[in-house]
JSON list of C-alpha atoms in Angstrom, two decimals:
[
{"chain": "A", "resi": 1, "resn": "UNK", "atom": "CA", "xyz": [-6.10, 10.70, -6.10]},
{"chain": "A", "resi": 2, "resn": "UNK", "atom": "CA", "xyz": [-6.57, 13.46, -8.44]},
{"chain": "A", "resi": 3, "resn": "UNK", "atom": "CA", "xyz": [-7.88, 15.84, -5.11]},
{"chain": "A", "resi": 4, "resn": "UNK", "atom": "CA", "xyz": [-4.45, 14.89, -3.48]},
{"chain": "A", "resi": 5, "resn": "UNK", "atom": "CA", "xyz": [-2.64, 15.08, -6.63]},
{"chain": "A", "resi": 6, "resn": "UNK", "atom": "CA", "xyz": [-4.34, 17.87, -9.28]},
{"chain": "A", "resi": 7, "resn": "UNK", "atom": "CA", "xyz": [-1.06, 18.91, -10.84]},
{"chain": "A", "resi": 8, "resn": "UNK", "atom": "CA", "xyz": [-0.19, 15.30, -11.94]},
{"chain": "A", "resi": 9, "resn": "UNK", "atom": "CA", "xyz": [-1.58, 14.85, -15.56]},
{"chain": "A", "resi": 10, "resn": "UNK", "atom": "CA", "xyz": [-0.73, 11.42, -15.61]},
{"chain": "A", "resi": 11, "resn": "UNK", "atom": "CA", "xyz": [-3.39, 10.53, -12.70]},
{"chain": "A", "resi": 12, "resn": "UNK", "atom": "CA", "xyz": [-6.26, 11.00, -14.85]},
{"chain": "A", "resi": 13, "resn": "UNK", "atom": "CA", "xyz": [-4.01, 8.29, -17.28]},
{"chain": "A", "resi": 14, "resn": "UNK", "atom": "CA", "xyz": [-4.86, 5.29, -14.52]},
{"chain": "A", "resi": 15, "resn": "UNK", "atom": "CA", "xyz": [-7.88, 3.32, -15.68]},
{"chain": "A", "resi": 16, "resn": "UNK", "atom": "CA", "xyz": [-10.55, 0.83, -13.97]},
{"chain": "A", "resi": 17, "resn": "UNK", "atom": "CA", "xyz": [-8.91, -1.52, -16.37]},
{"chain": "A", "resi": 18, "resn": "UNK", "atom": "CA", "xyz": [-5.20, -0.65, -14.88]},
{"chain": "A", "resi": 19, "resn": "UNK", "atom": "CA", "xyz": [-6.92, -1.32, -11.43]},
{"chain": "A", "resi": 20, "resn": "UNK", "atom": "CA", "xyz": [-9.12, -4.29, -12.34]},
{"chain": "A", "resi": 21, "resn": "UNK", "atom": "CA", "xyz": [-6.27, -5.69, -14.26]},
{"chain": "A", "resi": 22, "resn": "UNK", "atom": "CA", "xyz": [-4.44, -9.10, -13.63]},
{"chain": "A", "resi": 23, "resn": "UNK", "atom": "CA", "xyz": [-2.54, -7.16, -10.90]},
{"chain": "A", "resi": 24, "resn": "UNK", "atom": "CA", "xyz": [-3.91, -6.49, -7.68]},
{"chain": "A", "resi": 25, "resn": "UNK", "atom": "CA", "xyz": [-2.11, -3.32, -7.25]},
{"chain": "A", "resi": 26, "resn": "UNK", "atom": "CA", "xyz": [-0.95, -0.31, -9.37]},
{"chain": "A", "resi": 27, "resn": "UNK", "atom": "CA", "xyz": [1.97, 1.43, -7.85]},
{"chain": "A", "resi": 28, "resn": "UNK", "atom": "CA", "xyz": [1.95, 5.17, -7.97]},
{"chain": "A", "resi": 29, "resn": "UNK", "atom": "CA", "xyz": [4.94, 7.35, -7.80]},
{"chain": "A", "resi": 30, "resn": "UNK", "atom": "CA", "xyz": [3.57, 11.09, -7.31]},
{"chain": "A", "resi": 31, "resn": "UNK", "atom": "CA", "xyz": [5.71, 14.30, -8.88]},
{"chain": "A", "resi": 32, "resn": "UNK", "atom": "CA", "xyz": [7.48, 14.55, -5.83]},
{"chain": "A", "resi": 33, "resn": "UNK", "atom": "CA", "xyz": [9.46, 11.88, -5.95]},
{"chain": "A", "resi": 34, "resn": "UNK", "atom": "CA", "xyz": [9.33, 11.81, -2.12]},
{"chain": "A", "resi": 35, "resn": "UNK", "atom": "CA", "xyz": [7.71, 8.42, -1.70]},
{"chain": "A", "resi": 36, "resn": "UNK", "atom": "CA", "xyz": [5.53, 5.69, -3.74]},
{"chain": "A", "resi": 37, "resn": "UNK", "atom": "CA", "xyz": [2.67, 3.83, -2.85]},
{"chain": "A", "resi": 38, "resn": "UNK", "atom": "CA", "xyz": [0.40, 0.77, -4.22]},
{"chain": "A", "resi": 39, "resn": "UNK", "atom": "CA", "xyz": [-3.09, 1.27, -4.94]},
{"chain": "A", "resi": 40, "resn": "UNK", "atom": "CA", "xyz": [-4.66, -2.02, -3.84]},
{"chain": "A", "resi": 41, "resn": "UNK", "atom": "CA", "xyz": [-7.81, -3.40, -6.01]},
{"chain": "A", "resi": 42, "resn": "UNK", "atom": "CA", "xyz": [-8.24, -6.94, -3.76]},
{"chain": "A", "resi": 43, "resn": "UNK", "atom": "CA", "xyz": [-6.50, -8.55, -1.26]},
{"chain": "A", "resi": 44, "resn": "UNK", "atom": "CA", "xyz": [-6.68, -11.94, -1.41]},
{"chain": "A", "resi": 45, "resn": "UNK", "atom": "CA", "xyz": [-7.97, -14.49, 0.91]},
{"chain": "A", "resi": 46, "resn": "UNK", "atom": "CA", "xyz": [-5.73, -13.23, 3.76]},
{"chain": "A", "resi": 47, "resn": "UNK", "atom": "CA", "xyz": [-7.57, -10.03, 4.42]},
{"chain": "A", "resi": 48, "resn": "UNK", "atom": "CA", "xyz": [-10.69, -7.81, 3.53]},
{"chain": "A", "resi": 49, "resn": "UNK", "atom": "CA", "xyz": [-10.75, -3.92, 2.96]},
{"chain": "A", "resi": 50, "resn": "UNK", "atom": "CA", "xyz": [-13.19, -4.50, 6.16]},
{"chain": "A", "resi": 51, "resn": "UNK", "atom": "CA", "xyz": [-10.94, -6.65, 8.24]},
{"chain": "A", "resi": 52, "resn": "UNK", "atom": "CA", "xyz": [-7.34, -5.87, 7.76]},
{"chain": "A", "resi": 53, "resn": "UNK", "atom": "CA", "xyz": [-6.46, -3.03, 10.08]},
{"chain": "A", "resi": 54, "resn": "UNK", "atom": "CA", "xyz": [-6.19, 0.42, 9.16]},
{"chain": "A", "resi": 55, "resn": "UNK", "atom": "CA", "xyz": [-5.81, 4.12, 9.89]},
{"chain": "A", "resi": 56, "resn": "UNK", "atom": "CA", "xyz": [-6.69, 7.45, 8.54]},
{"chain": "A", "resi": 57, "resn": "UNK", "atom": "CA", "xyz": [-4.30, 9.83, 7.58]},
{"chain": "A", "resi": 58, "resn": "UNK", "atom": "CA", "xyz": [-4.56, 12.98, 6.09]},
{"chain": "A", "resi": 59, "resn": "UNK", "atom": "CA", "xyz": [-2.06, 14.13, 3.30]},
{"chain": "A", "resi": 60, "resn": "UNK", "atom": "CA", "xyz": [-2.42, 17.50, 2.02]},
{"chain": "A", "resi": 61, "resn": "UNK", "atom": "CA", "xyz": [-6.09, 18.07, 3.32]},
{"chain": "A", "resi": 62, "resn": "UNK", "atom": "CA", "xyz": [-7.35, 14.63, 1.73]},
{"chain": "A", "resi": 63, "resn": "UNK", "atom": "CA", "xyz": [-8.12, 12.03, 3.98]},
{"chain": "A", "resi": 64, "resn": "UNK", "atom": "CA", "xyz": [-6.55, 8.40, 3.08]},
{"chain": "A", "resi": 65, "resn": "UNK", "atom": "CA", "xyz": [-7.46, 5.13, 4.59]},
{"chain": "A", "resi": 66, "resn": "UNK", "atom": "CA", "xyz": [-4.35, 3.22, 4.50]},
{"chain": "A", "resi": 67, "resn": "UNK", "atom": "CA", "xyz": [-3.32, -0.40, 6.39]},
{"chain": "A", "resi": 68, "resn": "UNK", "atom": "CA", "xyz": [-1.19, -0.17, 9.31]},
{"chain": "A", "resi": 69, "resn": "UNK", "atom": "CA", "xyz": [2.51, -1.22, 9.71]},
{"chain": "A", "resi": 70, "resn": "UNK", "atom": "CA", "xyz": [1.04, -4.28, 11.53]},
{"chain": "A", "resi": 71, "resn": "UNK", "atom": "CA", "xyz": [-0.97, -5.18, 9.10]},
{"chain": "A", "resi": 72, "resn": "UNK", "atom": "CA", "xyz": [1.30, -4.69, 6.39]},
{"chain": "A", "resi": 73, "resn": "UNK", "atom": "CA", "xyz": [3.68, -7.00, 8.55]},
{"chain": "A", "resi": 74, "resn": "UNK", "atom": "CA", "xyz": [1.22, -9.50, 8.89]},
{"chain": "A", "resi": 75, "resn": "UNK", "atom": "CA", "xyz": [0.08, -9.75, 4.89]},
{"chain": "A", "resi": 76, "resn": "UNK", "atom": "CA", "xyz": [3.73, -9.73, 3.74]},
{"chain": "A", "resi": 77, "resn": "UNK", "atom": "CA", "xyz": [5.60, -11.97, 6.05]},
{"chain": "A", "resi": 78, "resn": "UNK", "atom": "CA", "xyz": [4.47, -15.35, 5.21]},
{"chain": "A", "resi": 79, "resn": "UNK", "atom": "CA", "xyz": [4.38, -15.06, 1.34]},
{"chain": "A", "resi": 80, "resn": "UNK", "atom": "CA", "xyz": [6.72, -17.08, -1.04]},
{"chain": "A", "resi": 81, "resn": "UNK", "atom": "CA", "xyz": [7.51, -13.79, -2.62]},
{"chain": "A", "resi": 82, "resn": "UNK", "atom": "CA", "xyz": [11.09, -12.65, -1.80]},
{"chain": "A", "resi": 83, "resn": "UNK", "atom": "CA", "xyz": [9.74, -9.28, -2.13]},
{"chain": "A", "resi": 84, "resn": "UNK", "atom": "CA", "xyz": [7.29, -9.20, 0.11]},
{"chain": "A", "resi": 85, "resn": "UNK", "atom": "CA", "xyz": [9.50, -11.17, 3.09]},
{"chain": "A", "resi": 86, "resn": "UNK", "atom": "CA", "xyz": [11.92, -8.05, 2.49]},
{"chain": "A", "resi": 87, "resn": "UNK", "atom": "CA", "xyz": [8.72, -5.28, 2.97]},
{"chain": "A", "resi": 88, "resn": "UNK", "atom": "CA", "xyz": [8.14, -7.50, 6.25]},
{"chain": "A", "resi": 89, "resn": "UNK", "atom": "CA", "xyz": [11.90, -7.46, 7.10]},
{"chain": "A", "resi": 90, "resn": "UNK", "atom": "CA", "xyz": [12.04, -3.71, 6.68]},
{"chain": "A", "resi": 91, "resn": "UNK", "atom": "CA", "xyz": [8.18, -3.36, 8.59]},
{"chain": "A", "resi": 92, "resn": "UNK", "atom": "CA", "xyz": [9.75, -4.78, 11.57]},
{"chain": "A", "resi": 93, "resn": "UNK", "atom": "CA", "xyz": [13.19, -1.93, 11.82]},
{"chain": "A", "resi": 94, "resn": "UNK", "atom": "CA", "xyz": [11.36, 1.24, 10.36]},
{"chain": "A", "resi": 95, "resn": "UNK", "atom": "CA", "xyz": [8.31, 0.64, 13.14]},
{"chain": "A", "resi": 96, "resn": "UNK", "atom": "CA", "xyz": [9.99, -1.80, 16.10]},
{"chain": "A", "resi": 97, "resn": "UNK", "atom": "CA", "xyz": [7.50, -4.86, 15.46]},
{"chain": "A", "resi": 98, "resn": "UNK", "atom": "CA", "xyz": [8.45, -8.09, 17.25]},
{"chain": "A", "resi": 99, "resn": "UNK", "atom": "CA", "xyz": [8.42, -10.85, 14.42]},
{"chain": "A", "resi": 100, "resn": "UNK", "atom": "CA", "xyz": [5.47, -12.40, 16.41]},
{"chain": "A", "resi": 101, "resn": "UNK", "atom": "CA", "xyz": [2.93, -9.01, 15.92]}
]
């Protein structure tokens, strides 16, 4: 992160224990403002950093692994957490997945 994001001082403030935490993700907004993202630690039983299905993309000259819309879809749909049935909701219109993908 701090390759993609040098000029953000408060980078360097995010801590093994922030990602090892009780939380499986720390959510990042960058100095932009343009977007946010969640910095995953585990995944659960549902998926593996080796299984779930993902793509490289390159953001500002630094390569990023990150999970595709599918897979996002697929993690988040079947969850009890209102939030997450709303990320699958909104999966499904940004990228045109069938509720069956």
């Amino acid at each position: 992160m701090r390759a993609a994001y040098d000029g953000d001082p408060n980078v360097s403030e995010i801590s093994s224990a922030d990602l090892l935490g009780d939380y499986p993700a720390v959510r990042y907004y960058p100095p932009t403002g343009d977007l946010y993202f969640d910095v995953l630690t585990r995944l659960g039983e549902v998926a593996s950093f080796e299984t779930v299905e993902s793509e490289v993309k390159n953001i500002d000259g630094t390569s990023v692994r990150v999970a595709t819309p599918v897979a996002l879809y697929r993690m988040k749909k079947g969850t009890v957490r209102p939030q997450d049935r709303a990320d699958a909701a909104a999966l499904c219109e940004r990228f045109n997945l069938e509720e069956d993908d």
